[in-house]
Short mmCIF file of C-alpha atoms in Angstrom, two decimals:
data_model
loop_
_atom_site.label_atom_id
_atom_site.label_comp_id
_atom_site.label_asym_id
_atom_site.label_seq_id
_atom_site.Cartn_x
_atom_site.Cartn_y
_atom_site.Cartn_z
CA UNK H 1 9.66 -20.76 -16.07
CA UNK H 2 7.42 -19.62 -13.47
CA UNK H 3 3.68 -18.08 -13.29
CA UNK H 4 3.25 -14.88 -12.28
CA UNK H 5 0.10 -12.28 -13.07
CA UNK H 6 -0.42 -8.78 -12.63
CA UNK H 7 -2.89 -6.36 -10.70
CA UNK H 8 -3.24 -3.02 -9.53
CA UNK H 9 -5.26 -1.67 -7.16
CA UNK H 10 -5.87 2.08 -7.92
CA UNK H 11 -2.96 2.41 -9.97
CA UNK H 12 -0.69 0.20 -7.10
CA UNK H 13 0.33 -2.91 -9.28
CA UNK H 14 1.90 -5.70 -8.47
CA UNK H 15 3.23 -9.23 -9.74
CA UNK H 16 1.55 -12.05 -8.29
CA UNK H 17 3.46 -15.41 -7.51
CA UNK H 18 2.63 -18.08 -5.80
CA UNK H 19 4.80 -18.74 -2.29
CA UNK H 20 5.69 -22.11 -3.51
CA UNK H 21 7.35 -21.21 -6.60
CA UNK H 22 11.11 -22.90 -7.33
CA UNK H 23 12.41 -18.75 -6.80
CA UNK H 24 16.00 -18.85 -5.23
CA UNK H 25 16.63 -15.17 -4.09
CA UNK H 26 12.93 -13.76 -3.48
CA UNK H 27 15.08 -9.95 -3.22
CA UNK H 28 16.77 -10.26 -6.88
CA UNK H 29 13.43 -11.55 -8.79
CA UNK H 30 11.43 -8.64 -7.31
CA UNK H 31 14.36 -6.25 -8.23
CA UNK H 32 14.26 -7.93 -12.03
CA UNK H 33 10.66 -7.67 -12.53
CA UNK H 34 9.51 -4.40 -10.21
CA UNK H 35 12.64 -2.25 -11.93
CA UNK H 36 10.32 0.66 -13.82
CA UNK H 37 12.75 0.59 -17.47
CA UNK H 38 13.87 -2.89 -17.81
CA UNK H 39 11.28 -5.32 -15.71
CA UNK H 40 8.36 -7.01 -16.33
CA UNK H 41 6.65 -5.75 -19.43
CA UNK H 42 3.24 -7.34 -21.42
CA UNK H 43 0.97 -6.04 -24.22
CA UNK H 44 -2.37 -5.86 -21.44
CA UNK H 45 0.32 -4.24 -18.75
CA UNK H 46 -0.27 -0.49 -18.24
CA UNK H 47 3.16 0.49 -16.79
CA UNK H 48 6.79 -1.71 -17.10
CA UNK H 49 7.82 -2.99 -13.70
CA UNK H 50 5.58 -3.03 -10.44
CA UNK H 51 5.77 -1.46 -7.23
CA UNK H 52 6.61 -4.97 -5.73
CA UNK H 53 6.17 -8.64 -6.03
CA UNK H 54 3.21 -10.91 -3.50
CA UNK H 55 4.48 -14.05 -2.85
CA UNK H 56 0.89 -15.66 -1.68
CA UNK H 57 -0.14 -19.10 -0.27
CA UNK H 58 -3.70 -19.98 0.19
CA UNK H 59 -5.05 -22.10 2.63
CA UNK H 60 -8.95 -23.12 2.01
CA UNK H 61 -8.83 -25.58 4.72
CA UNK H 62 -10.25 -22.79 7.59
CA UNK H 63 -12.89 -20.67 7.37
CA UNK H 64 -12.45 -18.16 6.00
CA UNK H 65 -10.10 -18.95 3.78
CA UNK H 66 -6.51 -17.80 4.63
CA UNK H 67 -4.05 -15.79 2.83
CA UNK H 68 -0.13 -15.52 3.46
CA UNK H 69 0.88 -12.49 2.06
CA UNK H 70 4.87 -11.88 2.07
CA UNK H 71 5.49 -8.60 -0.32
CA UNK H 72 9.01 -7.70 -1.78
CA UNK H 73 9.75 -4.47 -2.23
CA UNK H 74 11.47 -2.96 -5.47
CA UNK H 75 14.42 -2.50 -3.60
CA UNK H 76 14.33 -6.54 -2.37
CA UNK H 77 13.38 -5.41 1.18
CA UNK H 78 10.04 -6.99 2.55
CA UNK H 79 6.91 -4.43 3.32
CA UNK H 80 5.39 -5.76 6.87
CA UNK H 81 1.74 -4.71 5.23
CA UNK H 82 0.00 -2.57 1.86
CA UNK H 83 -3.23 -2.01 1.82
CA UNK H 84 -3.59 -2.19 -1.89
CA UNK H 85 -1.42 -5.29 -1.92
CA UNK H 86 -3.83 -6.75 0.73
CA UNK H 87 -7.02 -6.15 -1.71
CA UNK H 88 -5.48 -7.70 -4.72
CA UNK H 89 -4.81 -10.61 -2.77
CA UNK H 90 -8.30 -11.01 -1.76
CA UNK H 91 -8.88 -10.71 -5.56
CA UNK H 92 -6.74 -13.81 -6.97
CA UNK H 93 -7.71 -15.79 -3.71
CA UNK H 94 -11.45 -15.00 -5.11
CA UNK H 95 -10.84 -15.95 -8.40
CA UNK H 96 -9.15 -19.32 -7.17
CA UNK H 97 -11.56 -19.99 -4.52
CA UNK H 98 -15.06 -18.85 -5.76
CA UNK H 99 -14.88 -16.98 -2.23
CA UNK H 100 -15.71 -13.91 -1.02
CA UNK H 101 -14.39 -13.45 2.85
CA UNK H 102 -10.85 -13.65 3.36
CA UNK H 103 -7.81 -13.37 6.30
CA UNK H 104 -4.62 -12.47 5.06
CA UNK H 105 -1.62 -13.02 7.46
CA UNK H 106 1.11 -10.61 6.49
CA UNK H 107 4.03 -9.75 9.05
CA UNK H 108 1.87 -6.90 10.50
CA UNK H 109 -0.86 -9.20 11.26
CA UNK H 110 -4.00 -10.88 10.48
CA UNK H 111 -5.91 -8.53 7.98
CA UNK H 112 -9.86 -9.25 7.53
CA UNK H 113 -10.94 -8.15 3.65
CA UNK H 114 -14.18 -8.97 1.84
CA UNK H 115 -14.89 -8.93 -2.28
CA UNK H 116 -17.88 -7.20 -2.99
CA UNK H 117 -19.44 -5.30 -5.67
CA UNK H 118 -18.20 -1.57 -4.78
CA UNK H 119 -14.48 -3.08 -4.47
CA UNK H 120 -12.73 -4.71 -2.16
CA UNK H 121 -12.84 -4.24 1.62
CA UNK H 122 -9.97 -4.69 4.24
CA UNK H 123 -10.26 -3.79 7.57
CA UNK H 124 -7.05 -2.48 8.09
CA UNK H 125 -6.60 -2.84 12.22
CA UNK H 126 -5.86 0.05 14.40
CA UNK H 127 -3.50 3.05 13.66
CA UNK H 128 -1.43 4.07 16.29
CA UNK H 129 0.21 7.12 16.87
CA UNK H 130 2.47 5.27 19.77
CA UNK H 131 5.94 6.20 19.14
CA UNK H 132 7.67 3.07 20.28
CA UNK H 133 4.78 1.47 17.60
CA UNK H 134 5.46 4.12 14.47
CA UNK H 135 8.62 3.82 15.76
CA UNK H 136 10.04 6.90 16.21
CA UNK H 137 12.57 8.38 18.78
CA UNK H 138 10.43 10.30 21.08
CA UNK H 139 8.84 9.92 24.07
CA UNK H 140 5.47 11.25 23.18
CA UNK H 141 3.27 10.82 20.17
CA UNK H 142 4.72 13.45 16.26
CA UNK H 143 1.60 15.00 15.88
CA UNK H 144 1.91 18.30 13.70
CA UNK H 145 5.75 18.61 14.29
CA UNK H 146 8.24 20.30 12.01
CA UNK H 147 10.76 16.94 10.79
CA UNK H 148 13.38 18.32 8.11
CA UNK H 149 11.03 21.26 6.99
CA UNK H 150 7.76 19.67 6.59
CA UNK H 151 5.27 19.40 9.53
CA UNK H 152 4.24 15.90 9.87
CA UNK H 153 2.20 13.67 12.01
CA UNK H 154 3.96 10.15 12.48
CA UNK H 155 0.78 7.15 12.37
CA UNK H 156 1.67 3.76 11.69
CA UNK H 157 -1.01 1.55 9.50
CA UNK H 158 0.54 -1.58 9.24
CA UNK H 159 3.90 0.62 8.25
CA UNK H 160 5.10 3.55 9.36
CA UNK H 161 4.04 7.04 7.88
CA UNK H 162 4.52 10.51 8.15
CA UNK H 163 1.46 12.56 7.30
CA UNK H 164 1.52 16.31 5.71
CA UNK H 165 -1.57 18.40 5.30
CA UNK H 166 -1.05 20.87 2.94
CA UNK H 167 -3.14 23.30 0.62
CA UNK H 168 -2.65 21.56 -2.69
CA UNK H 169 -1.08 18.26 -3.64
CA UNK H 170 0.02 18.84 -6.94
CA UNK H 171 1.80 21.38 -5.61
CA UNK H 172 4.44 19.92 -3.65
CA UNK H 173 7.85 18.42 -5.10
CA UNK H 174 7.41 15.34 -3.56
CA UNK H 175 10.35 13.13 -4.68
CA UNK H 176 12.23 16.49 -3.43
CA UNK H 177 11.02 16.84 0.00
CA UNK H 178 10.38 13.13 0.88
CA UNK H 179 13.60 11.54 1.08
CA UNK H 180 15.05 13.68 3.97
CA UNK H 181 11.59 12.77 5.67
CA UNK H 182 11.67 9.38 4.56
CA UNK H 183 15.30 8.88 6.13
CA UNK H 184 15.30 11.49 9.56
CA UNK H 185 16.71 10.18 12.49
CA UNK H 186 13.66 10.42 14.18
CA UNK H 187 12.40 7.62 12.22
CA UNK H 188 14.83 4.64 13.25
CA UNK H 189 13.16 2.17 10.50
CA UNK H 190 12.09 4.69 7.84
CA UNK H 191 9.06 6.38 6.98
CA UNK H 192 6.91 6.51 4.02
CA UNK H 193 5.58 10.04 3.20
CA UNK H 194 2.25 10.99 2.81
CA UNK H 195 1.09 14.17 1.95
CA UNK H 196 -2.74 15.55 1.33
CA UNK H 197 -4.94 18.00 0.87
CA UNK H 198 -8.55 18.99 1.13
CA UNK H 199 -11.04 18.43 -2.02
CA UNK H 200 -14.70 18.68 -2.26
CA UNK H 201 -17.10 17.16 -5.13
CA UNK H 202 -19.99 18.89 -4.39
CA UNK H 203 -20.74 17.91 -0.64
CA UNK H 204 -18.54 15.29 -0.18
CA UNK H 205 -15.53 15.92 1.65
CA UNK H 206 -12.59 14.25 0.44
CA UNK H 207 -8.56 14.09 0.27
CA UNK H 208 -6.11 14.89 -2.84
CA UNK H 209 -2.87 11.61 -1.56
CA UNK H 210 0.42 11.33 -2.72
CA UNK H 211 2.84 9.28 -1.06
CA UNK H 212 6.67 8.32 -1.29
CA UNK H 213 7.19 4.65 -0.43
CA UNK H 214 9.60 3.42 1.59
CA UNK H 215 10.93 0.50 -0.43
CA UNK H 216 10.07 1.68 -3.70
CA UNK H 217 12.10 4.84 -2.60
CA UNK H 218 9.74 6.98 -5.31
CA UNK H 219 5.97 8.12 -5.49
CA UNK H 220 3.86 5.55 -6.37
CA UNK H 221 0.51 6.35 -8.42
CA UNK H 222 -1.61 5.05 -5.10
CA UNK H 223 -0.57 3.84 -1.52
CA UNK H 224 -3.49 1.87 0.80
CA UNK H 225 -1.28 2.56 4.35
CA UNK H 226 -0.74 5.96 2.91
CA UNK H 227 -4.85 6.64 2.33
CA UNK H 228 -5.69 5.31 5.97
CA UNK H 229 -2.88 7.28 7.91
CA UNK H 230 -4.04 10.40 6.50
CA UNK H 231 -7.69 9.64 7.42
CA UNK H 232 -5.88 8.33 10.51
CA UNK H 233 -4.52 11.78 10.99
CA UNK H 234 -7.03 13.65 10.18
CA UNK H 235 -9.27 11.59 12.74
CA UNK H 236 -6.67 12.52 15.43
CA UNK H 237 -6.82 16.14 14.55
CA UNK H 238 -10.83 16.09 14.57
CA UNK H 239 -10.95 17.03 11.20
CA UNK H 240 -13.45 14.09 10.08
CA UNK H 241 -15.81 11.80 12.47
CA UNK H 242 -15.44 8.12 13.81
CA UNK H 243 -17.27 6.09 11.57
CA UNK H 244 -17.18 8.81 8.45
CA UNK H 245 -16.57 7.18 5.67
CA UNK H 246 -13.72 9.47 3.57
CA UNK H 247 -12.62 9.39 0.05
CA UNK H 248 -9.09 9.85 -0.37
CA UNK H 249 -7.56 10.40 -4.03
CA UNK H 250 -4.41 9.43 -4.92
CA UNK H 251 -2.96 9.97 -8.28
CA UNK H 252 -4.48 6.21 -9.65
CA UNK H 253 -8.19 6.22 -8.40
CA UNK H 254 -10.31 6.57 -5.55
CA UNK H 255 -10.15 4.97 -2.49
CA UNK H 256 -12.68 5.23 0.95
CA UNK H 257 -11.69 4.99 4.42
CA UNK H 258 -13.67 4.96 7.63
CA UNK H 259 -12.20 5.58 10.91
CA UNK H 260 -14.47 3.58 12.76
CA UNK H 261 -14.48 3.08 16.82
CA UNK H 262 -11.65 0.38 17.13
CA UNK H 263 -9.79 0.47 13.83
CA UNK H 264 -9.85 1.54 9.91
CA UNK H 265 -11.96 -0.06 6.53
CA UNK H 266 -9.81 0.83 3.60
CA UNK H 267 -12.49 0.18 0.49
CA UNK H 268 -11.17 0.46 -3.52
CA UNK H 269 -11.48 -1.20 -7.15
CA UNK H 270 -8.93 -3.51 -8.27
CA UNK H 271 -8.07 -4.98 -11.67
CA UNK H 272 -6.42 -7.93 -12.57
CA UNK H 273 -3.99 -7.15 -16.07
CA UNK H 274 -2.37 -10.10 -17.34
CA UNK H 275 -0.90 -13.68 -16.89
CA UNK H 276 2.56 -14.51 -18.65
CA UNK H 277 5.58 -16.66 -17.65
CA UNK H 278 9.08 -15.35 -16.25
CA UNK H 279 12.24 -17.37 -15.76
CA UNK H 280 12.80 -18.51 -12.25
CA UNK H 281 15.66 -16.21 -11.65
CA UNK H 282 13.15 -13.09 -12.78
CA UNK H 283 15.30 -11.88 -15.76
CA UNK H 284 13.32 -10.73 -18.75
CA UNK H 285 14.45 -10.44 -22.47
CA UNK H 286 15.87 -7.42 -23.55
CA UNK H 287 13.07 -4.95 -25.22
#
């Protein structure tokens, strides 16, 4: 039997596990436990299943400590970066570590993040609109271009997305219009699929998210890469300021970016749900 806990960061939840764990086939135990009907399932869990699995393995030899982050996907394919993946690891390596300044290595990169008492902090690098970075097929930068009837702007955060402004969020059919996004041949590797809109709570300026993952291949209830490429965007567009600090709403929470001069601070809550054991193979009982 192995270990595992659960957070969620903004709705974004994921099983924890640590790297060394006896776990054969990494792929088929995230496709066991992340599956939304049949996987992982606990009286403190809010939802069945997870949006992936973080295989993590801290190091508190350096300073700061150091975190290897490797996330599996739902669909056994590994994420090169998530935001909100990045901030719950910051959380458990807290909680093990008494610590509160962290690097997390992930295939993207290095990652700083911070736990403080407004959330958790991870500067997120710089977005790039490069298209042999995104990647996409062109020559020049996708800002505001028409790809399989939606006008997007490609950005990549740490993974690639395609941003959509439009006038209301809940008005889109996301799971219908994403996937022909998500898979257009100007995207060689993919493309997750943000979309947003405007919002105001009394003077502050803010975005409605929702975003289609690539590798969970549905709408999740928040996405970290997803809340920094629209800021990102926006940025690119001069719609908001260097060094504005933005709340973007995605269907789980709130969220804050800032655009500052050289990169992107993506800032939310995070909560840690349960701890249980799972055979090693990530099969659970029948319900």
């Amino acid at each position: 039997m192995i270990t595992v806990e659960k957070y969620h960061g903004t709705g974004n939840d994921f099983v924890v596990v640590e790297a060394d764990a006896p776990i054969e086939d990494r792929a088929s135990f995230a496709r066991r436990l992340a599956d939304r009907e049949t996987g992982l399932d606990h009286p403190d869990g809010e939802r069945v299943g997870a949006d992936g699995v973080l295989f993590l393995k801290l190091d508190a030899s350096t300073a700061p400590t150091r975190v290897e982050m490797t996330l599996v996907q739902p669909d056994g394919s590994v994420a090169e970066m998530c935001g909100n993946g990045a901030r719950v690891v910051a959380t458990w390596a807290a909680g093990r570590t008494g610590d509160r300044e962290f690097v997390i290595d992930t295939p993207a990169g290095e990652y700083p993040a911070e736990v403080g008492q407004e959330g958790v902090a991870v500067e997120m690098g710089e977005p790039t609109f490069d298209p042999d970075a995104v990647p996409t097929t062109l020559d020049e930068p996708l800002i505001e271009r028409e790809t399989e009837g939606l006008t997007v702007t490609a950005v990549n955060t740490g993974v690639p997305h395609a941003v959509a402004f439009v006038e209301d969020v809940a008005e889109i059919d996301l799971e219908a219009i994403a996937p022909p996004v998500r898979h257009a041949a100007v995207f060689p590797e993919g493309a997750n699929v943000t979309v947003a809109s405007e919002r105001t709570d009394g003077s502050v300026f803010g975005y409605d998210q929702r975003t289609f993952e690539r590798g969970v291949e549905g709408e999740t209830r928040s996405c970290g890469t997803g809340a920094v490429a629209i800021v990102a965007a926006a940025h690119e567009l001069g719609r908001v300021e260097t060094d504005q600090s933005v709340p973007v709403h995605p269907p789980g929470g709130r969220l804050v970016v800032t655009r500052t001069a050289d990169g992107a601070i993506l800032q939310g809550p995070v909560e840690r749900e349960f701890e249980t054991t799972v055979p090693a193979d990530g099969a659970v009982a029948e319900r």
